[in-house]
CSV table of C-alpha atoms in Angstrom, one decimal:
chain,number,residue,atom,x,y,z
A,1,UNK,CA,22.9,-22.5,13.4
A,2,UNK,CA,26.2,-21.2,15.2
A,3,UNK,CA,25.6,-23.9,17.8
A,4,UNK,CA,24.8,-27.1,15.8
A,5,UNK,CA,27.8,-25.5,13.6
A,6,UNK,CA,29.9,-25.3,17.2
A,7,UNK,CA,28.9,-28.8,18.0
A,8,UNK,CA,29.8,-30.5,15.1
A,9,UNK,CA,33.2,-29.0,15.4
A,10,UNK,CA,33.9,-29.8,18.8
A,11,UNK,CA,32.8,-33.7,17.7
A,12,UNK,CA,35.3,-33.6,15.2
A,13,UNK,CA,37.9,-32.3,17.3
A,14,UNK,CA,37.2,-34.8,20.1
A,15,UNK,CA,37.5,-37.6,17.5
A,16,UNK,CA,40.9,-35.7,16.8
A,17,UNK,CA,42.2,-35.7,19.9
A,18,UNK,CA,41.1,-39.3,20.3
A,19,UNK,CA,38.0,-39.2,22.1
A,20,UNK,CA,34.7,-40.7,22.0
A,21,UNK,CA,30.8,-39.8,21.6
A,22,UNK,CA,30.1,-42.1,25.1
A,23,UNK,CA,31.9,-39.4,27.1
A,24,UNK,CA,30.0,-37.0,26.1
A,25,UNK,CA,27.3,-38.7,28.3
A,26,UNK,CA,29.2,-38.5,30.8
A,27,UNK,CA,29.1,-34.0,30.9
A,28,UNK,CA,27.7,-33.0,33.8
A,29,UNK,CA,26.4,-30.0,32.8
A,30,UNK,CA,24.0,-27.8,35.2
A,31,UNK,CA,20.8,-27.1,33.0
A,32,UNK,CA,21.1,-28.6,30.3
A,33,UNK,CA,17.8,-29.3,29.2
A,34,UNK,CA,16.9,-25.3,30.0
A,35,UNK,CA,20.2,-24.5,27.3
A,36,UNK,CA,18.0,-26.9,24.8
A,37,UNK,CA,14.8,-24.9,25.9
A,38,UNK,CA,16.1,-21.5,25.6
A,39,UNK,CA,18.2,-21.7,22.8
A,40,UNK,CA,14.7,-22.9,20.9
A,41,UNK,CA,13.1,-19.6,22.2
A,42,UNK,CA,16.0,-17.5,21.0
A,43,UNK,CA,14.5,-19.0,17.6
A,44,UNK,CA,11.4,-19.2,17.9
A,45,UNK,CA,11.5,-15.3,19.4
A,46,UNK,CA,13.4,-14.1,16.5
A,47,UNK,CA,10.8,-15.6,13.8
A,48,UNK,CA,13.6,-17.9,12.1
A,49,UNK,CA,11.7,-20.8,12.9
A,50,UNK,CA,7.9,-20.0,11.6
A,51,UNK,CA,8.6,-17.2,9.9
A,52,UNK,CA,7.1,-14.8,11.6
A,53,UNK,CA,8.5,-10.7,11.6
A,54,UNK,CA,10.1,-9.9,14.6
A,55,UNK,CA,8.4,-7.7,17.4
A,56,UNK,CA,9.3,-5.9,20.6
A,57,UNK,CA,8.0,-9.0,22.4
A,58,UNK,CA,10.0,-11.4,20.4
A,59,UNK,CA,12.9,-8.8,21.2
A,60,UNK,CA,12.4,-9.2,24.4
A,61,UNK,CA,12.0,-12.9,25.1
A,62,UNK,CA,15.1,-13.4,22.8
A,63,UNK,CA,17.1,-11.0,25.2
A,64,UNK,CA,15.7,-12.7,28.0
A,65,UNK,CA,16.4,-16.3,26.9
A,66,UNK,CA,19.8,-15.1,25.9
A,67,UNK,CA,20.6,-13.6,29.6
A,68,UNK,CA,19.2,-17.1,30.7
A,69,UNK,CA,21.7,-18.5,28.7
A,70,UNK,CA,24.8,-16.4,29.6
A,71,UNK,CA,23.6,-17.3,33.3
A,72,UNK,CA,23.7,-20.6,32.9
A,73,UNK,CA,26.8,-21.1,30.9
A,74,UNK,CA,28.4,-18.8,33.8
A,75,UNK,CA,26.6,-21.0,36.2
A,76,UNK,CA,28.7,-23.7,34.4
A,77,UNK,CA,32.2,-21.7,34.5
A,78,UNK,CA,34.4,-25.2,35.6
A,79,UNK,CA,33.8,-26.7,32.4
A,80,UNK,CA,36.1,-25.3,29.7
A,81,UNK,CA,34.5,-22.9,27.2
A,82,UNK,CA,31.3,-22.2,29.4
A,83,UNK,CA,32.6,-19.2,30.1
A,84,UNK,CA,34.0,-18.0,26.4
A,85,UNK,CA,30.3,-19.3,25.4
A,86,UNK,CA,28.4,-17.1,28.0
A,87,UNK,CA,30.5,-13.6,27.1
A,88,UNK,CA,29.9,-14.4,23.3
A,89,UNK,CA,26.1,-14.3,24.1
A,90,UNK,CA,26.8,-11.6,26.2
A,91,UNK,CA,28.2,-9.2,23.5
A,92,UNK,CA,25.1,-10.5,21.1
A,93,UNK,CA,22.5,-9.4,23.4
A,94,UNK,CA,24.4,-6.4,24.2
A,95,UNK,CA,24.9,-5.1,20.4
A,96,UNK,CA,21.4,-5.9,20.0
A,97,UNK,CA,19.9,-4.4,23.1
A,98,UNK,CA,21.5,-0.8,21.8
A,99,UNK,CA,20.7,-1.1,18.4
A,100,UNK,CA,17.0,-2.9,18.3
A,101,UNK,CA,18.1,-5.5,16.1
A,102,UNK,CA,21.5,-7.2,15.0
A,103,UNK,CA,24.2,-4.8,13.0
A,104,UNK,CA,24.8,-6.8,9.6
A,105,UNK,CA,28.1,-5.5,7.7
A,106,UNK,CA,27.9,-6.7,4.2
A,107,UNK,CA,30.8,-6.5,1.7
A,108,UNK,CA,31.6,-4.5,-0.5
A,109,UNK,CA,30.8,-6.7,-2.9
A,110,UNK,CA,26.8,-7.6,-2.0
A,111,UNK,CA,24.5,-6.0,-3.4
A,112,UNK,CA,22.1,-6.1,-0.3
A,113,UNK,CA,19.7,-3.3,1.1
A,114,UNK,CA,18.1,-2.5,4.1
A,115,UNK,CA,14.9,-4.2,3.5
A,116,UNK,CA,16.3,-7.6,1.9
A,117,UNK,CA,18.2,-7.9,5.2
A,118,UNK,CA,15.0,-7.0,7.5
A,119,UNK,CA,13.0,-9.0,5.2
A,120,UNK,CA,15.4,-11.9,5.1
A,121,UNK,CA,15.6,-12.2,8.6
A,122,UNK,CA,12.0,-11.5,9.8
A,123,UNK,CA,13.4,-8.1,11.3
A,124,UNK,CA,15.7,-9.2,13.3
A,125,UNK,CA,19.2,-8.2,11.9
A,126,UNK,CA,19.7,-5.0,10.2
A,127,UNK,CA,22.1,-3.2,7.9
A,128,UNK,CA,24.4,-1.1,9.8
A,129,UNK,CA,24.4,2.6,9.1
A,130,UNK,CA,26.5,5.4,10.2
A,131,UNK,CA,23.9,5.6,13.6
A,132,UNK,CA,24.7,2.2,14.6
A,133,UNK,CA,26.5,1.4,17.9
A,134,UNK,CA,28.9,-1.6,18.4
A,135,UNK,CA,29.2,-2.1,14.7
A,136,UNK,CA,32.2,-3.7,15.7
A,137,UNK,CA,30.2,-6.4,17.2
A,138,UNK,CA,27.6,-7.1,14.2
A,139,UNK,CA,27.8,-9.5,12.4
A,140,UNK,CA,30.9,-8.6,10.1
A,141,UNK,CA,32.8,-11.2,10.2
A,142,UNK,CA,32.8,-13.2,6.6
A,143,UNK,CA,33.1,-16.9,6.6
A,144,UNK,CA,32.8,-18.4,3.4
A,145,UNK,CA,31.7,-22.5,3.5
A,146,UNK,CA,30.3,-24.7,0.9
A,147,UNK,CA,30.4,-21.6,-1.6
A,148,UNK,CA,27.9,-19.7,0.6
A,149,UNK,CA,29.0,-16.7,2.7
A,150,UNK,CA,28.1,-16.3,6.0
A,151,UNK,CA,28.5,-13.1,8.5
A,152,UNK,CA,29.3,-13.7,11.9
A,153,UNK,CA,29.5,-11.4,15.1
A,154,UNK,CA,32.7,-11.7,17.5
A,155,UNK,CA,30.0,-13.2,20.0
A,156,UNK,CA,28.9,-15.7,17.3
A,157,UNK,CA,32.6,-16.9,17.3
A,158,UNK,CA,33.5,-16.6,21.3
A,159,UNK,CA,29.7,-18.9,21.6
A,160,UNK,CA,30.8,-21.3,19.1
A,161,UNK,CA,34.7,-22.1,20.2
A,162,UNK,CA,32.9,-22.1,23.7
A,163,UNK,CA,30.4,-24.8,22.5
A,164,UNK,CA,33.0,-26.4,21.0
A,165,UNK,CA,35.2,-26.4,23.9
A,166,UNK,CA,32.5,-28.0,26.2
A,167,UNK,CA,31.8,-30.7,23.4
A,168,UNK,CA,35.4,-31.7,22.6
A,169,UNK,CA,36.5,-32.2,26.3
A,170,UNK,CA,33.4,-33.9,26.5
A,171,UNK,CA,34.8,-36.4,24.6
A,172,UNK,CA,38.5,-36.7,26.2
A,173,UNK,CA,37.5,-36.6,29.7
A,174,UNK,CA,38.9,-39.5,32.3
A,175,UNK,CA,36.2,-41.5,31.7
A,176,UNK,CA,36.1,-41.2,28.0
A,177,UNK,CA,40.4,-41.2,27.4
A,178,UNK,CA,42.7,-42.9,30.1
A,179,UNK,CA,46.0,-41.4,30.8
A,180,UNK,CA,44.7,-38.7,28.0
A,181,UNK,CA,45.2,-34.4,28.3
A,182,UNK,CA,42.4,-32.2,27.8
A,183,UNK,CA,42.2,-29.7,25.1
A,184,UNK,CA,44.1,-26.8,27.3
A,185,UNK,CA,46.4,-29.3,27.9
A,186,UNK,CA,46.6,-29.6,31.4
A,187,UNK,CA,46.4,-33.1,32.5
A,188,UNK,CA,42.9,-34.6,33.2
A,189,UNK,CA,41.6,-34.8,36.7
């Protein structure tokens, strides 16, 4: 969701900055069919998909799709954002790793317990308690859209202004935008 969220802002920001969706095709992006791939196991993994109640194995393949991920977003470090991207799955899988499932902070206001959250989310996420590590990088963060409120880590954000990044210079590159500045504004190679 963070990604197809991350996506459709970086589109909107290359529109912005007066770039085009036929750049885009232009990306040359190492593994990018294996970031499709592995963000659909991080899905599948965590039962999202087919409903399913997260296990240790589903723990584990997410972590390990996730450190696929970071890898190759690292292994993609000259495009801008790869690199925000990769340390913003990097926290995830790090506050999950010590906790055994994602922190969730819910306001003050929510009436939420433990078991709606597991329940909710297949197991996956969690409510945080006073024996949780990293709270700090749970997902805490309220972001209200279309009247529905929505909790996101610090990873969550660092992924999706990554993916954003990526998408939106994408769209301005040389070949998309002549004579045109990328979105760090440094002139375009």
């Amino acid at each position: 969701m963070v990604a197809l969220a991350a996506i459709l802002v970086g589109v909107l920001a290359g529109f912005a900055a007066g770039g085009n969706l036929a750049s885009v095709s232009k990306l040359r992006f190492r593994g990018e069919a294996a970031v499709l791939a592995l963000f659909l196991a991080q899905a599948f993994s965590r039962g999202r998909i087919v409903g399913a109640s997260a296990t240790t194995w589903g723990l584990v393949v997410w972590a390990a799709a996730s450190i696929g991920l970071a890898a190759l977003m690292f292994s993609n470090a000259s495009q801008p954002g790869a690199v925000l991207a990769a340390v913003g799955v990097l926290l995830n899988i790090n506050v999950v790793l010590v906790n055994g499932a994602m922190p969730v902070v819910t306001p003050a206001d929510a009436h939420t317990t433990a078991v709606s959250v597991s329940a909710a989310s297949g197991g996956f996420y969690q409510l945080a308690h006073l024996g949780t590590v990293a709270v700090w990088a749970g997902d805490a963060i309220r972001l209200p859209i279309l009247g529905q409120q929505y909790l996101l880590s610090i990873g969550d954000i660092l992924l999706a202004v990554g993916v954003a990044t990526i998408v939106a210079n994408a769209m301005i590159s040389s070949e998309g935008v002549s004579g045109g500045a990328n979105i760090h504004g440094s002139p375009l190679h």
